[in-house]
Coordinates of C-alpha atoms and ligand atoms in Angstrom, one line a residue:
X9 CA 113.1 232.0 210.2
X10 CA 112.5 235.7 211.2
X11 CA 115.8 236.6 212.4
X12 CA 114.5 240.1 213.3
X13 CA 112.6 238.8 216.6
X14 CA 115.4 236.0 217.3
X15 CA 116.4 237.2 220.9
X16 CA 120.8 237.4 221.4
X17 CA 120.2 237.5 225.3
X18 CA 120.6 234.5 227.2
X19 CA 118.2 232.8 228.6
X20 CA 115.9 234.1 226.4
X21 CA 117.1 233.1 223.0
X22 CA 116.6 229.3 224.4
X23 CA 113.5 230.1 225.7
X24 CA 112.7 231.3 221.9
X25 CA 114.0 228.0 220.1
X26 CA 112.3 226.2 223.1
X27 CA 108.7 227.7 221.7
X28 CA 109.6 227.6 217.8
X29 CA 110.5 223.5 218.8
X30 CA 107.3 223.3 220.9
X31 CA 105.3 224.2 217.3
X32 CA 107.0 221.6 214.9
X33 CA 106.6 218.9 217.7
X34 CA 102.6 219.6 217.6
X35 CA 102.4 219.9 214.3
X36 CA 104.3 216.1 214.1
X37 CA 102.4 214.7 216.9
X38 CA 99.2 215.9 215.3
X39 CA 100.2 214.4 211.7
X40 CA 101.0 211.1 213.5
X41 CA 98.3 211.1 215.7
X42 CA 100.3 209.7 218.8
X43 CA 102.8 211.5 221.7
X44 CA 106.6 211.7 220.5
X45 CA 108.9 210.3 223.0
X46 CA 112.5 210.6 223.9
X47 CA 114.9 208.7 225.9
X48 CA 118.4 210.0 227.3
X49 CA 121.3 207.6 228.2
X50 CA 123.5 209.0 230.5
X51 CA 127.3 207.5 230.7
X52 CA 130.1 208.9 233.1
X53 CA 130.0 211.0 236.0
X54 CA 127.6 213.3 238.6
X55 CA 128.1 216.0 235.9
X56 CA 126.6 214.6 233.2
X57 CA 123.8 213.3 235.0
X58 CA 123.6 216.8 236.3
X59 CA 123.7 218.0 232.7
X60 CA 121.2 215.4 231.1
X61 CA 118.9 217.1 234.1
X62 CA 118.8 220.1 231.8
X63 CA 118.4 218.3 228.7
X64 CA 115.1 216.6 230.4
X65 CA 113.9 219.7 231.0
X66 CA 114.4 220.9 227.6
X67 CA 113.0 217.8 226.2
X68 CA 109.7 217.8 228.0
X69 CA 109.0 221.7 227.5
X70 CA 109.6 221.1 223.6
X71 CA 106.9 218.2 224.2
X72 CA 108.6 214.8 224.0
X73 CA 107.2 212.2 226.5
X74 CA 109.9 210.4 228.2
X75 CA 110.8 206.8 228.0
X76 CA 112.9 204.2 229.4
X77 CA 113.9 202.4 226.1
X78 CA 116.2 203.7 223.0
X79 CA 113.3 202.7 220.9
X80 CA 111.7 206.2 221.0
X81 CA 111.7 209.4 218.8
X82 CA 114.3 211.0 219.9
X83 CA 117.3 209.7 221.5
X84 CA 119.8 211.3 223.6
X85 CA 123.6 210.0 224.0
X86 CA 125.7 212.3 227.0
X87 CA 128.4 210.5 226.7
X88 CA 131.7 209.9 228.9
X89 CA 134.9 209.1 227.5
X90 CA 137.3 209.2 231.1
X91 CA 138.5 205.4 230.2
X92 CA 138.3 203.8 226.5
X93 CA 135.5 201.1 227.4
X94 CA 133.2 204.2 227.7
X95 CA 133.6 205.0 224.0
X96 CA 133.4 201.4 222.9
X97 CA 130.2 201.1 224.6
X98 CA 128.8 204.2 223.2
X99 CA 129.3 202.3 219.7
X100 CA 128.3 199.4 221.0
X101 CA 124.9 201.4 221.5
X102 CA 124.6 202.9 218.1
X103 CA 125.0 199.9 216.2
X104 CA 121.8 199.1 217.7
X105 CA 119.8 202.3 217.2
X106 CA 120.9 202.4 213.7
X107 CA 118.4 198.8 213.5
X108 CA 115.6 201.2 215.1
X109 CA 116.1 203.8 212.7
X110 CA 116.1 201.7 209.8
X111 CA 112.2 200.8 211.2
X112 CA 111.6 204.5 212.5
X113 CA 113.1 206.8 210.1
X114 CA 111.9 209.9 211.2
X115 CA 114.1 209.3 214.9
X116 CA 116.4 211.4 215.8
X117 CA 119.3 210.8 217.0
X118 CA 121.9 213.4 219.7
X119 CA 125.2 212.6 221.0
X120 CA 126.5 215.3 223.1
X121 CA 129.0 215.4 226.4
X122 CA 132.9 214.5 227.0
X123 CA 133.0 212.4 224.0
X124 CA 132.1 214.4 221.5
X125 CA 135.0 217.0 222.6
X126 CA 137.8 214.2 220.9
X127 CA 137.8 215.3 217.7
X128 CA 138.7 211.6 215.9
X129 CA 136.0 211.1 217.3
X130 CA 133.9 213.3 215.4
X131 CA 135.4 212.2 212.1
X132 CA 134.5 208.6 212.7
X133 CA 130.8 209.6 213.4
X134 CA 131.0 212.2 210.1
X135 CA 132.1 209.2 207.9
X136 CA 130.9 205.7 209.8
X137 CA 127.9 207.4 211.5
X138 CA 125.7 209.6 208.9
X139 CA 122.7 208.7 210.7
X140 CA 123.6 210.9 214.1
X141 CA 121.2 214.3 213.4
X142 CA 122.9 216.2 216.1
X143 CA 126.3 216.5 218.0
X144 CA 127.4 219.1 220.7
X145 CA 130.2 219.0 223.2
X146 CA 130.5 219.8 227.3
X147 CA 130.6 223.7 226.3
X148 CA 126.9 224.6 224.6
X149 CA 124.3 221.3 226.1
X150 CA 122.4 224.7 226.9
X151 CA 121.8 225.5 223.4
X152 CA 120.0 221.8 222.6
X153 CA 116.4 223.4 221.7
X154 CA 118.5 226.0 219.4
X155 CA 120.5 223.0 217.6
X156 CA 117.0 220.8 217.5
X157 CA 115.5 223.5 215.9
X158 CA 118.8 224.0 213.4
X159 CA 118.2 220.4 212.4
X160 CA 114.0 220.4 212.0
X161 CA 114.6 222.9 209.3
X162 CA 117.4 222.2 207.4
X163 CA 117.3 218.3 207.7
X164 CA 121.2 218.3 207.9
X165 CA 123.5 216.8 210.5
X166 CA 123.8 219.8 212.8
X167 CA 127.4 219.5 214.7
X168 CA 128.4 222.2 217.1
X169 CA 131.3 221.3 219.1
X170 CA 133.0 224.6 221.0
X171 CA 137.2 224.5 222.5
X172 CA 135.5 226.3 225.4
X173 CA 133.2 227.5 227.3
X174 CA 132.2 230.9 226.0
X175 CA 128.9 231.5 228.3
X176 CA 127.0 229.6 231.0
X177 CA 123.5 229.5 231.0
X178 CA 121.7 227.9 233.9
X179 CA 118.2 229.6 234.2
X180 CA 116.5 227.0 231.7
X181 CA 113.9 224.4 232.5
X182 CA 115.2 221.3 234.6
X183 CA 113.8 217.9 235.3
X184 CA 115.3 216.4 238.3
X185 CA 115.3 212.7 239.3
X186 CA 114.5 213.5 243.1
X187 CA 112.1 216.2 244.6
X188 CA 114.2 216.7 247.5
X189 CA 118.1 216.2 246.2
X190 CA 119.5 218.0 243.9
X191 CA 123.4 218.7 242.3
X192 CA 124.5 222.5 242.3
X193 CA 127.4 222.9 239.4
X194 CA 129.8 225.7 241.6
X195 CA 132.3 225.1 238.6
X196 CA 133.3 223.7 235.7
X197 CA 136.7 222.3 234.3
X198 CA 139.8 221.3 235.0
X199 CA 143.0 222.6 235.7
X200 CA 145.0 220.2 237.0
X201 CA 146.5 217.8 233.5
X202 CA 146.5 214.4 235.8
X203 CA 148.9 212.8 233.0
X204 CA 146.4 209.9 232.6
X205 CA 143.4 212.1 232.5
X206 CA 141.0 213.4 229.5
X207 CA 138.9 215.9 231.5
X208 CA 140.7 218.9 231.5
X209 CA 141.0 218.4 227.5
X210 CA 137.3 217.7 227.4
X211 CA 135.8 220.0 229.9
X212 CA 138.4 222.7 229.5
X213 CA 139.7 225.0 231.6
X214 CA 138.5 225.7 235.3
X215 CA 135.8 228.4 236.1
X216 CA 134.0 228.9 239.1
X217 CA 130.6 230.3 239.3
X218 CA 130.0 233.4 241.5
X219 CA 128.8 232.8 244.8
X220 CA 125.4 234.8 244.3
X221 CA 124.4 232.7 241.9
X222 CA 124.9 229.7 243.6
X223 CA 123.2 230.8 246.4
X224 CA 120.2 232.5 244.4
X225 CA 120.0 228.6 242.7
X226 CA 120.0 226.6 246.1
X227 CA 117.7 229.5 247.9
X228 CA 115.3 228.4 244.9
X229 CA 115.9 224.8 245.3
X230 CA 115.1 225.0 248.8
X231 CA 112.0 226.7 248.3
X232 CA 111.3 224.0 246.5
X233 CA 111.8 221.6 248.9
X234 CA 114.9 220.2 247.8
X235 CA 116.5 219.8 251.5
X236 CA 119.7 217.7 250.3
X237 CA 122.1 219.6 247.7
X238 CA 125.8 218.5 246.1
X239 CA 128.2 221.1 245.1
X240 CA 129.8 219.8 242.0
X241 CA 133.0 220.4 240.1
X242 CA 136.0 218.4 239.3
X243 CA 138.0 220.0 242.1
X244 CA 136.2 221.9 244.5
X245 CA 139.0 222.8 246.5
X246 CA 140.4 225.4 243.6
X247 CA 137.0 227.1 244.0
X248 CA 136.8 230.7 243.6
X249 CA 140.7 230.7 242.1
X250 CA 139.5 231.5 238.3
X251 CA 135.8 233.3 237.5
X252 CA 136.3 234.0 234.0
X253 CA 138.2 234.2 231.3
X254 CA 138.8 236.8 228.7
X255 CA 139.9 236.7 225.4
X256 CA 141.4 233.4 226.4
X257 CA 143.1 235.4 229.7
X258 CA 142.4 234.5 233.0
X259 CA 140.6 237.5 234.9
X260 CA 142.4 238.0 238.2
X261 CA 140.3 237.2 241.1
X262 CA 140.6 240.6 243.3
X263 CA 141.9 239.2 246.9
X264 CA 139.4 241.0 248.8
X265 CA 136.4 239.2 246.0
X266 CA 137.6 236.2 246.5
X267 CA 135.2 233.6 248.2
X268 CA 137.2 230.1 249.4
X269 CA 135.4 227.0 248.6
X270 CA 135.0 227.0 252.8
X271 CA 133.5 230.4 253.3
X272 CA 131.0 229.2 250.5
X273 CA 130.0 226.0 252.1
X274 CA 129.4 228.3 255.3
X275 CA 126.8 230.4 253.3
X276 CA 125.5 227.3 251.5
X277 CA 124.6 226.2 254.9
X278 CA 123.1 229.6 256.4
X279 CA 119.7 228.5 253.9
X280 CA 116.5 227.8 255.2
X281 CA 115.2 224.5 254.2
X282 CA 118.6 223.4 253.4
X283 CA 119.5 220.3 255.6
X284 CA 122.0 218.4 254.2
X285 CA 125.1 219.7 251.8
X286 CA 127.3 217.4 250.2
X287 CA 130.0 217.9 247.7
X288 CA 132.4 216.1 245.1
X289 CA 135.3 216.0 244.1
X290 CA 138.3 216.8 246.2
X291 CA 141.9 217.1 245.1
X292 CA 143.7 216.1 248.1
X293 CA 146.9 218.8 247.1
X294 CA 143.9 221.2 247.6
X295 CA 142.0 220.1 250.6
X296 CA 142.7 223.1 253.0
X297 CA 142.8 223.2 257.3
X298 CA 139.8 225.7 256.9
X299 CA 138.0 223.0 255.1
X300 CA 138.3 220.6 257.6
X301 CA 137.2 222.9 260.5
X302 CA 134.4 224.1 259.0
X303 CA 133.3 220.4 258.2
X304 CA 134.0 219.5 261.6
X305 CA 132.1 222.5 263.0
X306 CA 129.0 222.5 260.4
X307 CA 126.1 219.8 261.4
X308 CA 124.7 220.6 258.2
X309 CA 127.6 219.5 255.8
X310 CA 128.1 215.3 255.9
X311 CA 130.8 213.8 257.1
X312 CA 131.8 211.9 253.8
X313 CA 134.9 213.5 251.8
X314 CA 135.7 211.6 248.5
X315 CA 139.1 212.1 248.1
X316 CA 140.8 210.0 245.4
X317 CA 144.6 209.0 245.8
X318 CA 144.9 207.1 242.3
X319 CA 148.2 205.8 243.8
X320 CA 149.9 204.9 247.2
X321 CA 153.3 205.2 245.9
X322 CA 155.0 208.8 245.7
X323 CA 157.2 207.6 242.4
X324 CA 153.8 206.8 240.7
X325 CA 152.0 209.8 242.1
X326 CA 155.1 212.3 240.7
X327 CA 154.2 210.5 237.5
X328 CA 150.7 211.2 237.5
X329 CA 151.4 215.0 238.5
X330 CA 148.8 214.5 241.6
X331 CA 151.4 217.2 243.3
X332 CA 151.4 215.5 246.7
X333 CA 153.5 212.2 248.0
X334 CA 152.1 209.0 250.1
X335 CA 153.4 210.8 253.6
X336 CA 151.2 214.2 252.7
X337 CA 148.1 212.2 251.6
X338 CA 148.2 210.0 254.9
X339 CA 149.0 212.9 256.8
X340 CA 145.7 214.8 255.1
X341 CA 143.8 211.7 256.4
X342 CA 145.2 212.2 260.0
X343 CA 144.4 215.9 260.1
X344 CA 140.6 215.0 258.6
X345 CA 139.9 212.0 261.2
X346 CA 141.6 214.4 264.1
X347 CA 138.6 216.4 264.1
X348 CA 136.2 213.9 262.4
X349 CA 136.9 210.5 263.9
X350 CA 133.5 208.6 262.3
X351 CA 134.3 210.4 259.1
X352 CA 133.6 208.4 256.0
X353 CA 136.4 208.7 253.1
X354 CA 136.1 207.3 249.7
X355 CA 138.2 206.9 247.1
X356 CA 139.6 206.4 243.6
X357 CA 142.7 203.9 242.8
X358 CA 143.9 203.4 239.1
X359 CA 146.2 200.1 238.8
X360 CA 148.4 199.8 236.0
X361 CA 149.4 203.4 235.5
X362 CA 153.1 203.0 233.1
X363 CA 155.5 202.2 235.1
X364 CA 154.3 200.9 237.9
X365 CA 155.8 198.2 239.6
X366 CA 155.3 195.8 241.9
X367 CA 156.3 197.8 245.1
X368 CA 154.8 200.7 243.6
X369 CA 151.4 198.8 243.6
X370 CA 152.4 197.3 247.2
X371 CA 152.5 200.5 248.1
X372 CA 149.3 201.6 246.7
X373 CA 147.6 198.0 248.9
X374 CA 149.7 199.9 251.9
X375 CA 147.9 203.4 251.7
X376 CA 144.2 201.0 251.7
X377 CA 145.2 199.4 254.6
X378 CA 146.1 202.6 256.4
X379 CA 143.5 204.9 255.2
X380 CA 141.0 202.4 255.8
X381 CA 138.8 203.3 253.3
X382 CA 134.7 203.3 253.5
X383 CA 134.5 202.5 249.6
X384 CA 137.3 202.4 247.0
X385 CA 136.3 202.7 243.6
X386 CA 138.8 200.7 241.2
X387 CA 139.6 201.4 237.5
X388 CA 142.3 199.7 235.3
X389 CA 144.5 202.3 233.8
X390 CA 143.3 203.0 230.5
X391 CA 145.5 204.4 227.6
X392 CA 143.7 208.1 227.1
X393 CA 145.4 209.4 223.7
X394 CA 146.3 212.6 223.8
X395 CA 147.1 212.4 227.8
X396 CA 151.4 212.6 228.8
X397 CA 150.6 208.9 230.2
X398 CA 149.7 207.8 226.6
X399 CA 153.0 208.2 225.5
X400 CA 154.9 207.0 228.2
X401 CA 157.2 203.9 228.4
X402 CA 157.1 201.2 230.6
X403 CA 153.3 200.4 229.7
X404 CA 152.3 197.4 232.3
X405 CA 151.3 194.4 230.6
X406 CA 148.3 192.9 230.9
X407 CA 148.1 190.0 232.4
X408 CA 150.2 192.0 235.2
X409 CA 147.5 194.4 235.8
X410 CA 144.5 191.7 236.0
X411 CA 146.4 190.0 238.5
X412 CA 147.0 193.1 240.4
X413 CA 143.4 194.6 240.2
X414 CA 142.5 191.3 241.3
X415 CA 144.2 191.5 244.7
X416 CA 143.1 194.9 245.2
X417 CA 139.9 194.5 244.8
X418 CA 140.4 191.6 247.2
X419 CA 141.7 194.1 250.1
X420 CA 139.4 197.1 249.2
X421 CA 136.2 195.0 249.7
X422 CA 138.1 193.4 252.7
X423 CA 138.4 196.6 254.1
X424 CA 134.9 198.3 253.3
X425 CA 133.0 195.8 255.1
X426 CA 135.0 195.9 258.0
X427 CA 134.7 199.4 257.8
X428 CA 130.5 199.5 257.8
X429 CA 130.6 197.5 260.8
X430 CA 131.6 200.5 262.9
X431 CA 128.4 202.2 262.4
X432 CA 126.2 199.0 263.5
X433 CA 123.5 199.2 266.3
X434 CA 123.8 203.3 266.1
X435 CA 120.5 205.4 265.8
X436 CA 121.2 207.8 262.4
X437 CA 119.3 210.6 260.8
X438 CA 118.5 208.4 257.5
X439 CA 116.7 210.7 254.2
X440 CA 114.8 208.5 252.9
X441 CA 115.5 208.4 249.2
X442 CA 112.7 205.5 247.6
X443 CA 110.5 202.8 248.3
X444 CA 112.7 199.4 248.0
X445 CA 113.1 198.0 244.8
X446 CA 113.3 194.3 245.7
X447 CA 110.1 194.3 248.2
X448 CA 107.6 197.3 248.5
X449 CA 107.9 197.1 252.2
X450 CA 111.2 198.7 252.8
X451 CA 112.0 202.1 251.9
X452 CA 115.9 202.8 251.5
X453 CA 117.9 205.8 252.3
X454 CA 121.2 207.3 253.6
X455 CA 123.1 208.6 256.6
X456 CA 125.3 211.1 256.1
X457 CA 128.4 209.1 255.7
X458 CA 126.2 207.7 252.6
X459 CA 125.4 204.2 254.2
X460 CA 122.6 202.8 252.8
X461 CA 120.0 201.1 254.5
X462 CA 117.0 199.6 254.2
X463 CA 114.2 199.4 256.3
X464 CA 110.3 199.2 256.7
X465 CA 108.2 202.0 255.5
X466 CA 106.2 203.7 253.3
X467 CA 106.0 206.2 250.1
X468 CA 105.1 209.0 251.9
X469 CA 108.1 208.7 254.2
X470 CA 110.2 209.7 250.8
X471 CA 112.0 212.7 250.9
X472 CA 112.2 213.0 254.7
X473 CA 114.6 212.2 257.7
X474 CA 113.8 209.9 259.9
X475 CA 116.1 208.3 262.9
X476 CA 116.6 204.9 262.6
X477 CA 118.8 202.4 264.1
X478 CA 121.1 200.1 262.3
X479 CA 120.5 196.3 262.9
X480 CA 121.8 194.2 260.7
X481 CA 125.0 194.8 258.5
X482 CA 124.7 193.1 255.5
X483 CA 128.1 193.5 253.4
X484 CA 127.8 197.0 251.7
X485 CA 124.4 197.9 252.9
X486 CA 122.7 197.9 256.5
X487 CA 119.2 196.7 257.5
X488 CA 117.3 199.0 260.0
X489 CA 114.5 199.8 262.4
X490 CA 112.7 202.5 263.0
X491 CA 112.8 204.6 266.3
X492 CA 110.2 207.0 267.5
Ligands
5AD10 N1 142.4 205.3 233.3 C1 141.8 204.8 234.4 N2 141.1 205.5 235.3 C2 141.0 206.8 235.1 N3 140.4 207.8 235.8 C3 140.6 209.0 235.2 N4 141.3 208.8 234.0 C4 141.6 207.5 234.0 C5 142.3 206.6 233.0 N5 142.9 207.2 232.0 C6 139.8 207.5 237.1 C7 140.4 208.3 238.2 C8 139.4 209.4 238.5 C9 138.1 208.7 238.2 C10 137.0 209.6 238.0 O1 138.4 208.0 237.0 O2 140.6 207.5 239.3 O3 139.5 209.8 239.8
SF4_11 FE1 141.3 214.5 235.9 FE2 143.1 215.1 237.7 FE3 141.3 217.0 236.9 FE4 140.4 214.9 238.4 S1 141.9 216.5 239.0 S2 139.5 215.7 236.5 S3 141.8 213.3 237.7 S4 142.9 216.0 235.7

């Protein structure tokens, strides 16, 4: 390696390893006389599909092919580890790939993502897992040609795992699933230490990107043609609070710099080309009045707020260090529907957290029946070590939760199809997203409050907005007609 011509500078050091990558891989197709392919599994939330986005694009501008099946060259693990059955299935998987690589030893095999930030969990793969080749964490998936290239010429498992994230790089090639959505990261981390939750331990702390190079992205994007974009972070309320950090200090935010998560949605929405923004996730302690006005007054941004409330009792929610009670949550939802009646909300509820009891979980059945919820999504407390919640006494048995989760799930699907109704026989602005899996004559898209419906059409018809009316509610989904 001539490390005289190695570039330091971002992006272009990548761009370097990218074309020093792009060599070997010729040089190994052309010895084996057939493409090399590669094939990314992608566990967990919108982040990591964001991030295995980027890893696409890295993969196919190095020169793999990709495939749908974990029987290829190169295999890519971005792994989640928010609840304990993520990380069993992620062994679940490797057991198998280690039977392909016995038959294909020149595979490769990459874990990187939340996962790979525990470190017992990069023991067990040093000592029970010698046939991983690479493993990064949440804070570096930008340097994946540079850590490819590390392992083509030494030959040695190549482990780079980082406490933090020391540099962002975004400008790199990206392969997105649609041609007309697309996810904008506005920040990354966590800040908040939910007791039961691993994130802010895996993606570390919160930074938000500057507003001129979120813009500068989704002016690009719109150029070309995305029309739909989703602001990510874990809590896009806090945006703008924290920029940067130095030497492990925070850098104040100067009061008269500092852009509200609000004032960027306004800007996000001043774009040409730029239709529809969504964004995800809301921490309802954060969810400001300016928000809600300028959701209510901006046709552009959908009316859908996911806004999880883990709990409907306060005792619980104290507990959990969500930083707001039942009474605050339910008076968010009245401020929200006051000026968005059709509004959609969504939402997250764990069941078993310690301690919870039955009234607390009667109260959680109480806040669903109030809120009304479009969708709920449902999770079974899971021990996180490491978390406050881990330790914590009064651990709900079993057999108590499954009984619980059971009747919740029994009032949240209640509820949601009740819900869907309201929207039935009304014309809506539907992007249409793909042709329909089940029969080639429907296409299938959403409406801004993210119903999905299905409906006759054609390819062509993907990627644009079409009015259509809503026939025939069927459960979770709606089928529709055409108008105009
Ligand atoms: N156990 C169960 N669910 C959890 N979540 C986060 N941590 C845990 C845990 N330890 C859920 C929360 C969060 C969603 C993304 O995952 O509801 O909002
Ligand atoms: Fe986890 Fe709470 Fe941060 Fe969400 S806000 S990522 S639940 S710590």
């Amino acid at each position: 390696m001539n490390s005289v011509s190695i570039p330091t500078m971002e992006p272009d050091r990548q761009y370097y390893f990218m074309n020093q990558c792009k060599t070997l891989v010729l040089e190994k197709k052309a010895a084996l006389n057939r493409p090399l392919t590669y094939n990314i599994q992608t566990f967990g939330c919108q982040m990591n599909s964001h991030d295995s986005e980027k890893l696409k694009g890295i993969m196919d501008e190095i020169g793999y092919e990709e495939v749908d099946d974990e029987a290829a060259d190169f295999v890519i693990f971005n792994t989640c580890t928010i609840r304990e059955n993520a990380n069993q299935k992620l062994y679940g998987h490797l057991g198998h790939v280690k039977t392909l690589k016995n038959k294909n030893k020149d595979m490769i095999v990459c874990l990187c993502g939340c996962m790979m930030q525990e470190p017992h969990v990069i023991e067990t793969l040093k000592q029970k897992y010698k046939f991983v080749n690479i493993i990064f964490g949440t804070h570096n998936i930008y340097k994946l040609a540079e850590l490819i290239y590390s392992y083509l010429e030494t030959g040695k498992q190549t482990i780079e795992v980082l406490d933090e994230t020391k540099q962002t790089v975004e400008q790199l090639p990206r392969k997105r699933k649609y041609t007309f959505k697309s996810g904008v990261n506005i920040m990354y981390g966590c800040n908040n230490f939910c007791t039961y939750c691993i994130v802010p331990y895996v993606r570390g702390r919160e930074q938000s990107r500057k507003k001129e190079e979120i813009l500068a992205e989704v002016e690009a994007l719109a150029k070309q043609g995305i029309s739909e974009v989703m602001l990510l972070g874990q809590n896009v309320n806090s945006y703008g609070n924290i920029y940067d950090y130095k030497d492990g200090k925070i850098v104040e935010v100067d009061e008269k710099d500092r852009v509200t998560f609000p004032q960027l949605l306004t800007e996000v929405c001043k774009i040409d080309g730029i239709k529809r923004v969504r964004f995800m996730t809301s921490h309802p302690k954060d969810l400001s009045d300016e928000l809600i006005e300028v959701m209510a007054e901006e046709p552009k941004i959908c009316k859908h707020l996911h806004l999880p409330v883990q709990s409907g009792s306060t005792n619980i929610l104290t507990r959990m260090n969500r930083r707001y009670t039942k009474e605050q949550y339910l008076a968010l939802v009245d401020r929200i529907r006051a000026k968005m009646p059709n509004i959609s909300l969504t939402t997250d509820i764990i069941v078993g957290f310690p301690g919870e009891t039955e009234e607390d979980f009667e109260d959680t059945l109480d806040i669903i029946r109030k809120v009304k919820y479009d969708q709920a999504f449902t999770f079974i407390y899971s021990k996180r070590t490491g978390t406050p919640a881990a330790t914590m006494d009064n651990q709900v048995p079993e057999d108590v939760i499954k009984e619980r989760f059971n009747r919740l799930l029994t009032l949240v699907n209640e509820i949601s199809n009740a819900q869907i109704k309201r929207f039935a026989d009304q014309v809506k602005p539907v992007l249409v997203e793909e042709v329909n899996h089940h029969d080639a004559s429907l296409v299938t898209g959403r409406t801004e409050e993210n119903v999905t419906v299905h409906f006759p059409g054609t390819a062509d018809m993907i990627g644009t907005t079409v009015d259509v009316k809503l026939t025939d509610c069927k459960g979770f989904y709606f089928m529709g007609e055409r108008i105009g």
